[in-house]
Amino acid sequence: MLRRLTFALCLALTPLALHAQEAEPDPALLVADTVVVTPDERLIAEGNVEALYDGTRIWARRITYVSETDSLIIEGPIRIDDGESVVILADAAELDSDLENGLLGGARMVLDQQLQLAAVQLARVEGRYTQLSKVTVTSCQICGPKGVPLWSIRARRAIHDEEAQQLYFDGATFRVLDVPVMYIPRLRLPDPTLERARGFLFPSIRTTTELGSGIKLPYFIPLGDHADLTVTPYLSQETRTLELRYRQAFVNGDIELNGALTRDTVLPDETRAYLFGEGVFDLGNRYDLSFNFEVTSDESYLSEYDYSGKDRLDSEVSLSRTTRNTNLLAELVHYNTLRDNELNSTQPTIIPDLRYERRYQMTNGLGGELRLGLLGHSHIRYSESDVRGRDVSRAGAGATWLNQWTFGTGLQMAAQAGLALDQFSTGDDTTVTDVDNSVTPSAALTFRYPFLRSAGGGARQLLEPVAQIGWVGGRDADVANDESTRQELDEGNLLSLSRFPAEDRRERGLASVLGLRFLHKAASGWEAGLAVGRVYRSTRNDDFTATSGLDNAASDWLFATHFRNTDGLYIQSRTLWDEQGEVSKSAARGAWSNDRIDLGASFILLPADTDEDRDEKVAEWTFDGSYRFNRHWTVSGDAQYDIADNRAVEAGLGLAYRNECIEAAFTADRTFADSSNLDPFTTYGLTVTLKGFSTGGDAGSYSRTCKQ
């Protein structure tokens, strides 16, 4: 042991003893059970030999340094680790002293702990190239001396270029379970350490009832260090499609474009296309610029090719800035409807919007906080016909003061007072005033009295009654209701002075709110909550829809519940009940998630309401989930069922297999929708990805293990 430590110390202070007179970039370190220097100037290290030179570490049974040829003769078993991503195992080797050139016999190279390359002989050239003869390549676990990998590539010769991070094969055969299925004379693949490699990505197969069976073969093209382009031909009996994706990262932002060009038998005389783009940029001083655009050639293209399920496309550009005391949002939005019952000419299509708010902490006798706001908005239709082509613009300013107090008894009181000024300008609508305005003063007091207690076993409970009295004055301007056509009472706006979604309508008069919140949290971690509330107003507002829960002077009862436990179960529901006990609206969501199961279900009930363009009742169940049978197999599914129409809307099923060397997924989706621009169709998909290459990624957590 003393001899090993003494020799290691000497080599750490100087280069290899026989070359001490030469300047080396890094000293060599050698540790062995015995070290001998022979009369013919050979240094022999034997027994548990470990050598370190310039970041490369070698383990071997015996290393002999030959000064005459300046080379190393290494006897195995040998392990060479470059300290980064390459590990070489061999039986015997002869290398130069710089470890950059030489031969290794019975060698196996492992790249990034993923890809294995076994060869009869391995040659190192210039410290950059590794040439392997009669090589077998795989990333699959091989069990036992007679084990067969799930997939492998056998080649007459392979070259690994460490600098370019590429693998080149001559005379390659792709094998599945050691059965040859494809011969490739020359093949180039990226090694697993390369993040962005030019070349083909793994193909996918897609089959639909309208487009038949086809294949997608993506080709990835890096454009420098900060941009790339993916070109994907999609070919089937019914379509010739070219899909494109472009991405670029900048110092202060990034953009992404996705699009496609198609000639198919669905619309044989037309060129179909779509283009989606998005980007975000940091302009400095907390200003953010973002944009997105969405265009398509026809209404059904996105759905038929599974590019998007949207039936209204929006394109917008926005500028925003948020600080501790200010908030600014300026945006311009353009809508394009794909619905067969809507026309773009009579829908609000161009919508500029501007909002600015600033808050001040009051230091005078009033205390509290003062918020000042400015807003501007327009929605413009292409049509110039009376009423159907109506254009509306509005500008507003407002000030709100807020403060809150907590008294010694535990009672909490919050106060607010505000004043809002709005002016409206309407064009192409002779049924309303061209220019009108409104002045809206408001005030409110809100009281809360929380009761806290500790229950048995360490549980905690909260019971909090809430009461509010508020007043809103003024009158609504003579303007059509374009922006507040959808209203709904929920937990978020229960204590709002106006529950209309926009400023073109406001609740006015005297109103009060009564509510109660209960929360139980057990010591074991599960919790449950209930919130109940109702609004009482002095007058009824005809602008509220029948199913909003707000159409009468006394609103419907709002019930909101939730439950969560430590096993991953979560349930949430919200229901509006009128005085006759009928449900105005109801929605619920449940989910259960753990290491193997991920399940979810949603329910929605919307009674018929012509004011919300809903002539029939909507009642739907939606299910989604996945189950992981074991480390490798996962099944997933989703479904949407219309209870009111007693029919399925959508259904999907997926089966995936994943291990350390392959990922395969099969999907089947059925859309039952039927309209003038979309027929029911079924889509099947199959993707297979080989792990261990740059394009495949790592699946180490799914690795198989060999039975002992």
XYZ file of C-alpha atoms in Angstrom:
708
model
C 0.000 0.000 0.000
C 2.857 2.365 0.836
C 4.400 1.678 -2.564
C 1.086 2.553 -4.335
C 0.700 5.841 -2.488
C 4.349 6.826 -3.011
C 4.194 6.144 -6.744
C 0.894 8.004 -7.110
C 2.373 11.040 -5.372
C 5.433 11.062 -7.632
C 3.350 10.903 -10.796
C 0.989 13.602 -9.558
C 3.940 16.012 -9.197
C 5.573 15.165 -12.535
C 4.615 13.623 -15.876
C 5.427 9.987 -16.566
C 8.881 9.405 -15.090
C 10.519 8.598 -18.393
C 9.286 11.880 -19.908
C 9.818 14.271 -16.997
C 11.942 16.524 -19.153
C 9.026 17.280 -21.534
C 6.318 19.845 -20.722
C 2.883 18.202 -20.488
C -0.454 20.021 -20.315
C -1.584 17.876 -17.378
C 0.378 15.526 -15.096
C -0.323 11.794 -15.287
C -1.432 9.798 -12.257
C -0.882 6.065 -11.900
C -1.892 3.754 -9.049
C -1.049 0.002 -8.982
C -0.264 -2.848 -6.619
C 3.271 -3.178 -8.022
C 5.365 -0.936 -10.263
C 8.622 -2.023 -11.908
C 11.047 -0.171 -14.193
C 13.018 -2.670 -16.288
C 16.578 -2.211 -17.629
C 15.212 -1.699 -21.161
C 13.308 1.403 -19.896
C 9.911 -0.191 -19.645
C 7.575 0.805 -16.847
C 5.287 -2.046 -15.797
C 2.309 -1.436 -13.495
C 0.418 -4.542 -12.458
C -2.509 -5.419 -10.225
C -5.582 -3.164 -9.834
C -4.040 -0.593 -12.161
C -5.726 2.791 -12.401
C -4.319 5.592 -14.546
C -5.537 9.156 -15.084
C -4.327 11.399 -17.882
C -5.889 14.608 -19.218
C -9.356 13.702 -17.942
C -9.278 10.096 -19.226
C -9.266 7.327 -16.628
C -8.106 3.748 -17.326
C -8.645 0.632 -15.246
C -6.711 -2.513 -16.224
C -4.946 -5.607 -14.895
C -1.574 -4.568 -16.336
C -0.135 -1.517 -18.134
C 3.285 -1.492 -19.757
C 4.862 1.726 -20.952
C 7.422 1.224 -23.787
C 9.688 4.248 -24.026
C 11.169 3.220 -27.378
C 7.783 3.481 -29.146
C 6.215 5.892 -26.628
C 3.245 3.526 -26.341
C 1.151 1.696 -23.775
C 0.437 -2.030 -23.829
C -2.653 -2.671 -21.742
C -3.927 -6.059 -20.658
C -7.509 -6.507 -19.576
C -10.133 -6.552 -18.604
C -9.878 -2.862 -19.546
C -12.177 0.060 -18.882
C -11.493 3.502 -20.386
C -13.676 6.475 -19.360
C -13.176 9.847 -21.050
C -14.918 11.637 -18.162
C -17.752 12.908 -20.353
C -19.884 10.458 -22.312
C -17.714 7.668 -23.752
C -16.814 4.427 -21.966
C -14.755 1.710 -23.691
C -14.428 -1.875 -22.447
C -11.826 -4.161 -24.031
C -9.758 -7.328 -23.557
C -6.436 -5.871 -24.721
C -5.122 -2.623 -26.153
C -2.056 -0.892 -27.544
C -2.190 2.918 -27.453
C 0.194 5.824 -27.737
C 1.030 7.702 -24.559
C -1.495 10.427 -25.387
C -4.280 7.813 -25.664
C -5.226 9.261 -29.059
C -4.153 6.455 -31.416
C -4.076 2.700 -31.147
C -5.956 -0.586 -31.338
C -8.215 -2.366 -28.874
C -9.341 -5.965 -29.207
C -12.650 -7.472 -28.134
C -13.934 -3.954 -27.502
C -17.283 -2.540 -26.517
C -18.011 1.197 -26.505
C -20.881 2.774 -24.543
C -22.059 6.293 -25.478
C -23.811 8.455 -22.896
C -24.798 5.340 -20.898
C -27.316 4.543 -23.639
C -25.849 3.188 -26.869
C -23.651 0.074 -26.950
C -21.252 -0.692 -29.811
C -19.559 -4.097 -29.673
C -16.758 -4.876 -32.145
C -14.060 -7.421 -32.860
C -11.516 -4.620 -33.060
C -11.564 -0.923 -32.209
C -9.089 1.623 -33.539
C -8.486 5.101 -32.080
C -7.305 7.759 -34.567
C -6.123 11.287 -33.679
C -8.144 11.237 -30.466
C -11.248 12.112 -32.475
C -12.249 9.059 -34.492
C -13.091 5.587 -33.253
C -13.282 2.926 -35.957
C -15.017 -0.350 -35.144
C -14.793 -3.491 -37.281
C -17.607 -6.058 -37.459
C -19.731 -4.009 -35.098
C -23.138 -4.561 -33.467
C -25.021 -1.519 -32.158
C -28.016 -1.429 -29.820
C -29.411 0.437 -26.820
C -31.375 -2.609 -25.602
C -30.666 -4.570 -22.469
C -29.024 -7.919 -23.298
C -29.390 -10.659 -20.721
C -26.919 -13.525 -20.637
C -24.335 -14.668 -23.181
C -27.074 -15.897 -25.543
C -29.329 -12.900 -25.096
C -30.801 -11.270 -28.189
C -31.523 -7.496 -28.297
C -34.968 -6.317 -29.306
C -33.333 -4.357 -32.131
C -29.789 -3.952 -33.366
C -27.707 -2.655 -36.252
C -24.911 -4.847 -37.568
C -22.332 -3.329 -39.866
C -19.077 -4.224 -41.543
C -17.558 -1.042 -40.171
C -18.610 1.895 -38.029
C -16.858 5.192 -37.325
C -17.666 7.441 -34.394
C -16.667 11.079 -34.871
C -16.481 12.537 -31.345
C -16.139 16.121 -32.541
C -19.079 15.986 -34.981
C -20.991 13.624 -32.628
C -21.926 11.379 -35.546
C -21.937 7.637 -36.255
C -21.191 6.387 -39.801
C -21.972 2.791 -40.847
C -20.834 0.778 -43.891
C -22.820 -2.291 -44.923
C -25.425 -1.942 -42.181
C -28.288 -4.365 -41.509
C -31.167 -3.441 -39.233
C -32.340 -6.428 -37.201
C -35.348 -7.143 -34.999
C -34.779 -9.966 -32.512
C -31.643 -10.733 -34.537
C -33.688 -11.239 -37.716
C -32.508 -8.978 -40.575
C -35.314 -6.762 -41.894
C -33.472 -4.036 -43.828
C -30.094 -3.607 -45.524
C -28.618 -0.112 -45.750
C -25.305 0.274 -47.639
C -24.429 3.537 -45.889
C -26.036 5.027 -42.816
C -25.382 8.108 -40.701
C -26.925 8.583 -37.260
C -26.306 11.137 -34.503
C -24.809 9.847 -31.298
C -26.870 10.336 -28.106
C -24.811 13.340 -26.960
C -25.904 15.492 -29.917
C -28.994 17.525 -29.076
C -29.810 18.870 -32.542
C -28.843 16.532 -35.374
C -29.573 17.062 -39.038
C -31.393 14.115 -40.555
C -34.543 12.047 -40.593
C -36.588 11.708 -37.434
C -38.572 8.587 -36.722
C -41.598 8.181 -39.001
C -45.212 7.753 -37.929
C -48.107 5.994 -39.643
C -51.544 7.636 -39.784
C -54.736 6.057 -41.091
C -58.078 7.866 -41.409
C -61.379 6.988 -43.035
C -61.092 10.020 -45.335
C -57.377 10.034 -46.158
C -56.543 6.328 -46.040
C -53.250 4.954 -44.737
C -50.238 7.197 -44.937
C -46.782 7.801 -43.519
C -45.155 10.915 -42.092
C -41.371 11.110 -42.457
C -39.972 14.224 -40.722
C -36.562 15.643 -41.648
C -34.838 17.944 -39.160
C -32.555 20.753 -40.388
C -30.566 22.826 -37.850
C -30.046 26.397 -39.030
C -27.157 27.503 -36.861
C -27.248 27.300 -33.086
C -30.529 29.152 -32.624
C -32.919 28.074 -35.385
C -34.185 24.912 -37.016
C -36.620 23.704 -39.662
C -38.538 20.422 -39.680
C -39.916 19.293 -43.050
C -42.440 16.423 -42.925
C -43.832 14.846 -46.085
C -47.172 13.135 -45.416
C -48.105 10.671 -48.146
C -51.149 8.421 -48.533
C -53.462 7.215 -51.294
C -55.623 10.314 -50.846
C -53.198 13.123 -49.976
C -49.850 14.684 -50.752
C -49.005 16.981 -47.869
C -45.867 18.842 -46.834
C -45.779 19.910 -43.180
C -43.333 22.562 -41.973
C -42.186 23.741 -38.563
C -39.724 26.614 -38.078
C -38.303 27.667 -34.716
C -35.850 30.390 -33.809
C -34.566 31.604 -30.480
C -33.321 35.153 -30.022
C -31.507 36.786 -27.144
C -34.754 38.301 -25.893
C -37.440 35.968 -27.245
C -38.406 33.200 -29.622
C -40.804 32.399 -32.461
C -42.387 29.232 -33.843
C -44.238 28.709 -37.130
C -46.264 25.614 -38.046
C -47.923 25.058 -41.400
C -48.764 22.648 -44.193
C -49.546 22.534 -47.925
C -51.897 19.865 -49.275
C -53.305 18.452 -52.481
C -55.827 15.688 -51.783
C -58.920 13.928 -53.076
C -61.202 15.577 -50.501
C -61.022 18.863 -52.448
C -59.238 17.680 -55.613
C -59.154 21.013 -57.420
C -57.845 23.102 -54.532
C -54.585 23.635 -52.705
C -55.278 23.420 -49.002
C -53.043 25.010 -46.396
C -52.759 26.391 -42.913
C -50.233 28.498 -41.016
C -50.016 29.065 -37.270
C -47.355 31.224 -35.676
C -46.503 32.553 -32.252
C -43.742 34.482 -30.571
C -42.839 36.393 -27.443
C -40.131 38.999 -26.839
C -38.794 40.765 -23.775
C -38.369 44.416 -24.761
C -36.729 45.395 -21.504
C -38.008 47.513 -18.640
C -40.656 44.793 -18.059
C -42.319 45.300 -21.447
C -43.342 42.087 -23.214
C -44.381 41.853 -26.856
C -46.246 38.741 -27.984
C -48.060 37.716 -31.137
C -49.825 34.791 -32.698
C -51.652 34.269 -35.976
C -53.865 31.475 -37.309
C -55.012 31.134 -40.915
C -56.404 28.224 -42.935
C -57.661 27.680 -46.442
C -61.020 26.087 -45.554
C -63.237 25.260 -42.588
C -62.601 21.506 -42.322
C -58.877 21.297 -43.119
C -57.615 21.615 -39.529
C -59.972 18.943 -38.196
C -59.488 16.457 -41.046
C -55.710 16.541 -40.641
C -55.805 16.798 -36.830
C -53.879 20.064 -36.773
C -56.353 21.818 -34.467
C -59.833 21.386 -33.026
C -60.597 25.114 -32.959
C -63.713 26.400 -34.713
C -62.761 30.071 -34.282
C -59.267 31.227 -35.184
C -57.737 34.220 -33.474
C -54.705 36.263 -34.421
C -53.369 38.922 -32.106
C -50.458 41.126 -31.191
C -50.129 42.480 -27.673
C -47.864 44.698 -25.595
C -47.934 44.266 -21.824
C -46.123 45.556 -18.772
C -46.692 44.569 -15.171
C -44.948 46.050 -12.158
C -45.773 46.153 -8.469
C -48.106 49.116 -8.917
C -48.976 49.251 -12.629
C -50.500 47.014 -15.257
C -50.673 47.758 -18.992
C -52.186 45.681 -21.770
C -52.587 46.828 -25.368
C -53.702 44.293 -27.946
C -55.189 43.942 -31.396
C -57.182 40.772 -32.133
C -58.607 39.437 -35.374
C -61.151 36.583 -35.366
C -62.010 34.198 -38.183
C -64.943 31.863 -37.600
C -65.032 28.351 -39.063
C -68.547 27.594 -37.818
C -71.063 26.820 -40.535
C -73.772 28.942 -38.820
C -71.655 32.115 -38.582
C -70.448 34.674 -41.116
C -67.233 36.610 -40.637
C -68.838 39.684 -42.153
C -71.434 39.936 -39.351
C -69.267 38.725 -36.457
C -67.060 41.121 -34.456
C -63.823 40.512 -36.314
C -61.307 43.287 -35.567
C -60.955 44.073 -31.855
C -58.431 46.602 -30.515
C -58.241 46.828 -26.723
C -56.286 49.003 -24.282
C -56.242 48.759 -20.475
C -54.068 50.573 -17.950
C -54.290 50.463 -14.170
C -52.185 52.045 -11.457
C -52.479 51.793 -7.717
C -51.375 54.139 -4.943
C -51.033 53.480 -1.240
C -52.891 56.232 0.597
C -50.943 57.836 3.436
C -53.550 60.409 4.475
C -56.348 59.915 6.988
C -58.337 57.582 4.707
C -55.522 55.088 4.287
C -56.060 52.102 2.071
C -55.375 51.892 -1.644
C -56.429 54.006 -4.619
C -56.683 52.413 -8.069
C -56.916 54.473 -11.252
C -57.762 52.917 -14.583
C -58.125 53.811 -18.262
C -59.571 51.659 -21.008
C -60.361 51.770 -24.683
C -62.116 49.165 -26.798
C -63.632 48.645 -30.234
C -65.158 45.744 -32.101
C -65.573 46.124 -35.828
C -67.533 44.065 -38.358
C -66.755 43.907 -42.074
C -70.407 44.290 -43.012
C -71.874 47.776 -43.393
C -75.519 46.673 -43.214
C -77.748 48.165 -40.547
C -77.638 46.334 -37.183
C -75.883 43.229 -38.563
C -72.816 45.326 -39.399
C -72.784 47.238 -36.102
C -69.431 48.693 -34.950
C -68.945 49.855 -31.356
C -66.174 51.816 -29.665
C -65.933 52.804 -26.026
C -63.545 54.683 -23.789
C -63.572 54.746 -20.028
C -61.835 55.968 -16.915
C -62.337 54.934 -13.340
C -61.110 55.395 -9.775
C -61.642 52.984 -6.880
C -60.673 53.332 -3.236
C -60.326 50.204 -1.081
C -59.484 49.582 2.564
C -60.018 46.874 5.165
C -59.925 46.538 8.951
C -59.853 43.709 11.496
C -61.466 44.401 14.875
C -60.563 42.877 18.205
C -63.576 40.560 18.120
C -62.279 38.992 14.901
C -64.763 40.769 12.655
C -63.253 41.858 9.333
C -64.652 44.772 7.353
C -63.702 45.927 3.867
C -64.893 49.138 2.212
C -64.729 50.399 -1.335
C -65.972 53.401 -3.267
C -65.560 54.183 -6.930
C -66.515 56.299 -9.905
C -66.464 55.177 -13.552
C -66.977 57.252 -16.715
C -67.771 55.492 -20.024
C -68.488 56.862 -23.491
C -69.832 54.760 -26.390
C -69.864 55.372 -30.108
C -71.998 53.117 -32.348
C -72.009 52.918 -36.135
C -74.181 51.014 -38.620
C -77.046 50.586 -36.138
C -80.010 52.953 -36.327
C -81.745 51.296 -33.335
C -79.407 52.917 -30.787
C -77.911 56.368 -30.166
C -74.790 57.159 -32.152
C -72.921 58.557 -29.119
C -73.903 58.077 -25.492
C -72.213 57.978 -22.121
C -72.718 56.801 -18.572
C -71.512 57.852 -15.123
C -71.323 55.063 -12.548
C -70.704 55.808 -8.863
C -70.454 52.798 -6.539
C -69.833 51.867 -2.913
C -69.829 48.690 -0.825
C -69.145 47.311 2.639
C -68.156 43.660 3.105
C -68.127 41.830 6.441
C -66.479 38.517 7.307
C -66.491 36.740 10.661
C -64.163 33.697 10.491
C -64.508 31.009 13.171
C -61.528 28.681 13.580
C -61.351 25.587 15.731
C -59.286 22.473 16.212
C -61.296 19.274 16.054
C -60.423 15.853 17.416
C -57.318 14.109 16.130
C -55.617 17.324 15.038
C -58.138 18.346 12.374
C -58.793 22.044 11.715
C -62.018 23.691 10.636
C -62.976 27.112 9.301
C -66.509 28.510 9.231
C -66.772 31.966 7.683
C -70.047 33.813 7.113
C -69.836 36.680 4.608
C -72.191 39.586 4.042
C -71.985 42.513 1.638
C -74.126 45.532 0.966
C -73.416 47.521 -2.154
C -74.830 50.254 -4.326
C -74.227 51.185 -7.957
C -75.760 54.366 -9.365
C -76.235 55.884 -12.791
C -77.760 54.377 -15.914
C -76.571 52.209 -18.791
C -75.744 53.983 -22.019
C -77.906 53.320 -25.067
C -75.645 50.702 -26.626
C -76.270 47.196 -27.946
C -75.178 44.238 -25.859
C -72.310 42.764 -27.854
C -69.800 41.988 -25.099
C -71.883 40.801 -22.130
C -74.027 38.146 -23.774
C -72.650 35.380 -21.520
C -72.948 35.829 -17.765
C -72.623 33.385 -14.914
C -72.682 33.530 -11.127
C -69.645 31.816 -9.603
C -67.273 32.025 -6.636
C -65.056 34.535 -8.410
C -67.722 37.227 -8.917
C -70.048 36.566 -5.966
C -68.816 39.733 -4.209
C -68.436 41.839 -7.367
C -70.558 44.958 -7.758
C -71.214 44.008 -11.391
C -71.230 40.470 -12.713
C -71.339 41.404 -16.386
C -68.096 40.372 -18.127
C -67.607 43.788 -19.810
C -68.276 47.450 -19.131
C -71.056 47.857 -21.707
C -73.461 46.593 -19.040
C -73.443 47.139 -15.257
C -75.632 46.016 -12.394
C -77.244 49.073 -10.825
C -79.187 49.821 -7.693
C -78.948 48.460 -4.183
C -77.782 44.879 -3.693
C -76.685 42.596 -0.886
C -74.869 39.305 -0.751
C -75.023 36.544 1.825
C -72.530 33.721 1.804
C -70.993 31.010 3.915
C -67.684 29.182 3.555
C -66.746 25.983 5.391
C -63.397 24.191 5.238
C -62.296 21.010 7.023
C -58.692 19.802 6.904
C -57.912 16.509 8.591
C -54.650 15.682 10.298
C -54.131 12.868 7.779
C -54.077 15.423 4.949
C -57.480 15.180 3.273
C -59.650 18.289 3.064
C -63.182 19.204 2.018
C -64.855 22.538 1.463
C -68.260 24.051 0.794
C -69.211 27.555 -0.320
C -72.819 28.817 -0.503
C -73.948 32.237 -1.644
C -76.813 34.292 -2.998
C -77.312 37.832 -4.327
C -80.341 40.009 -3.453
C -81.007 43.117 -5.582
C -83.561 45.855 -5.402
C -84.517 45.500 -9.077
C -84.379 42.839 -11.749
C -82.011 43.275 -14.720
C -83.424 42.087 -18.056
C -79.962 41.797 -19.637
C -79.143 38.674 -17.641
C -79.894 35.423 -19.448
C -82.298 32.828 -18.072
C -79.552 30.360 -17.129
C -77.044 32.875 -15.785
C -78.418 32.459 -12.261
C -78.916 36.234 -12.099
C -82.080 36.898 -14.116
C -84.291 37.497 -11.066
C -83.980 40.115 -8.337
C -82.860 37.319 -6.012
C -80.241 35.205 -7.718
C -80.083 31.431 -7.766
C -78.269 29.696 -4.925
C -74.612 29.054 -5.652
C -73.186 25.812 -4.253
C -69.480 25.065 -4.741
C -67.736 22.064 -3.197
C -64.349 20.437 -3.337
C -62.618 17.389 -1.869
C -58.945 16.383 -1.944
C -57.034 13.556 -0.262
C -53.440 12.400 -0.083
C -54.082 9.438 -2.424
C -54.453 11.744 -5.429
C -58.255 12.015 -5.510
C -59.718 15.461 -6.246
C -63.371 16.408 -6.830
C -64.775 19.877 -7.568
C -68.307 20.939 -8.434
C -70.378 24.078 -8.892
C -74.168 24.202 -9.219
C -76.793 26.956 -9.476
C -80.220 26.112 -7.965
C -83.284 28.305 -8.415
C -86.093 28.725 -5.886
C -88.061 25.857 -7.442
C -85.128 23.504 -6.889
C -84.264 23.289 -10.601
C -80.678 23.398 -11.778
C -79.712 26.461 -13.820
C -76.200 25.280 -14.538
C -73.954 22.577 -13.147
C -70.393 21.505 -13.706
C -68.193 18.965 -11.938
C -64.693 17.590 -12.350
C -63.081 14.622 -10.647
C -59.570 13.292 -10.959
C -57.526 10.502 -9.411
C -53.805 10.316 -9.970
C -50.989 8.182 -8.588
C -47.914 6.364 -9.889
C -49.970 3.997 -12.062
C -53.369 5.616 -12.598
C -54.358 8.973 -14.024
C -58.139 9.217 -14.363
C -60.446 12.173 -14.882
C -64.124 12.786 -15.527
C -66.109 15.969 -16.155
C -69.827 16.669 -16.276
C -71.627 19.754 -17.555
C -75.323 20.589 -17.611
C -76.659 23.648 -19.437
C -80.430 24.020 -19.895
C -81.736 25.467 -23.144
C -81.348 29.240 -23.385
C -82.045 31.101 -26.638
C -80.309 34.218 -25.290
C -77.100 32.185 -25.196
C -77.747 30.676 -28.669
C -78.541 27.308 -27.114
C -81.841 25.983 -28.422
C -81.501 22.608 -26.726
C -80.255 21.397 -23.377
C -76.590 20.440 -23.181
C -75.607 17.567 -20.887
C -72.259 15.916 -21.475
C -69.850 13.543 -19.789
C -66.153 13.621 -20.604
C -63.737 10.907 -19.535
C -59.971 10.720 -19.853
C -57.288 8.630 -18.240
C -54.386 6.251 -18.433
C -53.259 3.142 -16.587
C -49.683 1.917 -16.394
C -49.823 -1.886 -16.202
C -46.138 -2.225 -15.436
C -42.879 -0.448 -16.103
C -43.351 -0.682 -19.876
C -47.051 -0.880 -20.865
C -49.535 1.993 -20.594
C -53.095 2.163 -21.896
C -54.978 5.452 -22.244
C -58.400 6.548 -23.379
C -60.815 9.421 -23.600
C -64.471 9.821 -24.483
C -67.122 12.511 -24.706
C -70.788 11.534 -24.501
C -73.799 13.785 -25.096
C -76.484 12.692 -22.628
C -79.101 15.066 -24.033
C -78.768 13.666 -27.584
C -77.911 10.162 -26.367
C -74.897 9.913 -28.661
C -71.127 9.746 -28.505
C -69.229 12.864 -29.571
C -65.619 11.671 -29.485
C -63.728 8.583 -28.360
C -60.077 7.656 -28.304
C -57.863 4.762 -27.250
C -54.115 4.515 -26.961
C -51.609 1.765 -26.152
C -47.939 2.538 -25.527
C -44.875 0.393 -24.864
C -41.631 1.902 -23.650
C -38.336 0.464 -22.474
C -34.693 1.519 -22.538
C -34.340 1.115 -26.306
C -37.736 1.580 -27.968
C -40.946 3.525 -27.625
C -44.033 2.496 -29.587
C -47.513 3.986 -29.425
C -50.762 3.073 -31.168
C -53.758 5.436 -31.112
C -57.304 5.223 -32.431
C -59.628 8.249 -32.391
C -63.207 8.562 -33.571
C -65.002 11.881 -34.082
C -68.776 11.511 -34.367
C -69.514 15.181 -35.141
C -71.715 15.772 -38.162
C -72.164 19.204 -39.735
C -72.159 20.763 -43.167
C -68.362 21.113 -43.144
C -67.298 18.121 -41.027
C -68.286 14.464 -41.360
C -67.622 11.706 -38.809
C -64.182 10.160 -39.252
C -61.756 7.768 -37.590
C -58.010 8.203 -37.242
C -55.402 5.542 -36.445
C -51.822 6.382 -35.599
C -48.645 4.365 -35.043
C -45.272 5.761 -34.022
C -42.089 3.848 -33.234
C -39.004 5.554 -31.801
C -35.595 3.977 -31.238
C -33.885 5.180 -28.073
C -30.190 5.833 -27.751
C -29.795 8.311 -30.592
C -30.107 12.085 -30.522
C -33.543 11.900 -32.120
C -34.840 9.237 -29.757
C -33.901 10.514 -26.325
C -33.374 8.528 -23.172
C -35.772 6.112 -21.483
C -33.571 4.979 -18.617
C -36.375 4.936 -16.042
C -38.167 2.310 -18.177
C -35.139 0.004 -18.448
C -35.700 -3.723 -18.269
C -33.772 -5.830 -15.781
C -32.281 -9.258 -16.306
C -33.488 -12.162 -14.160
C -30.795 -13.551 -11.891
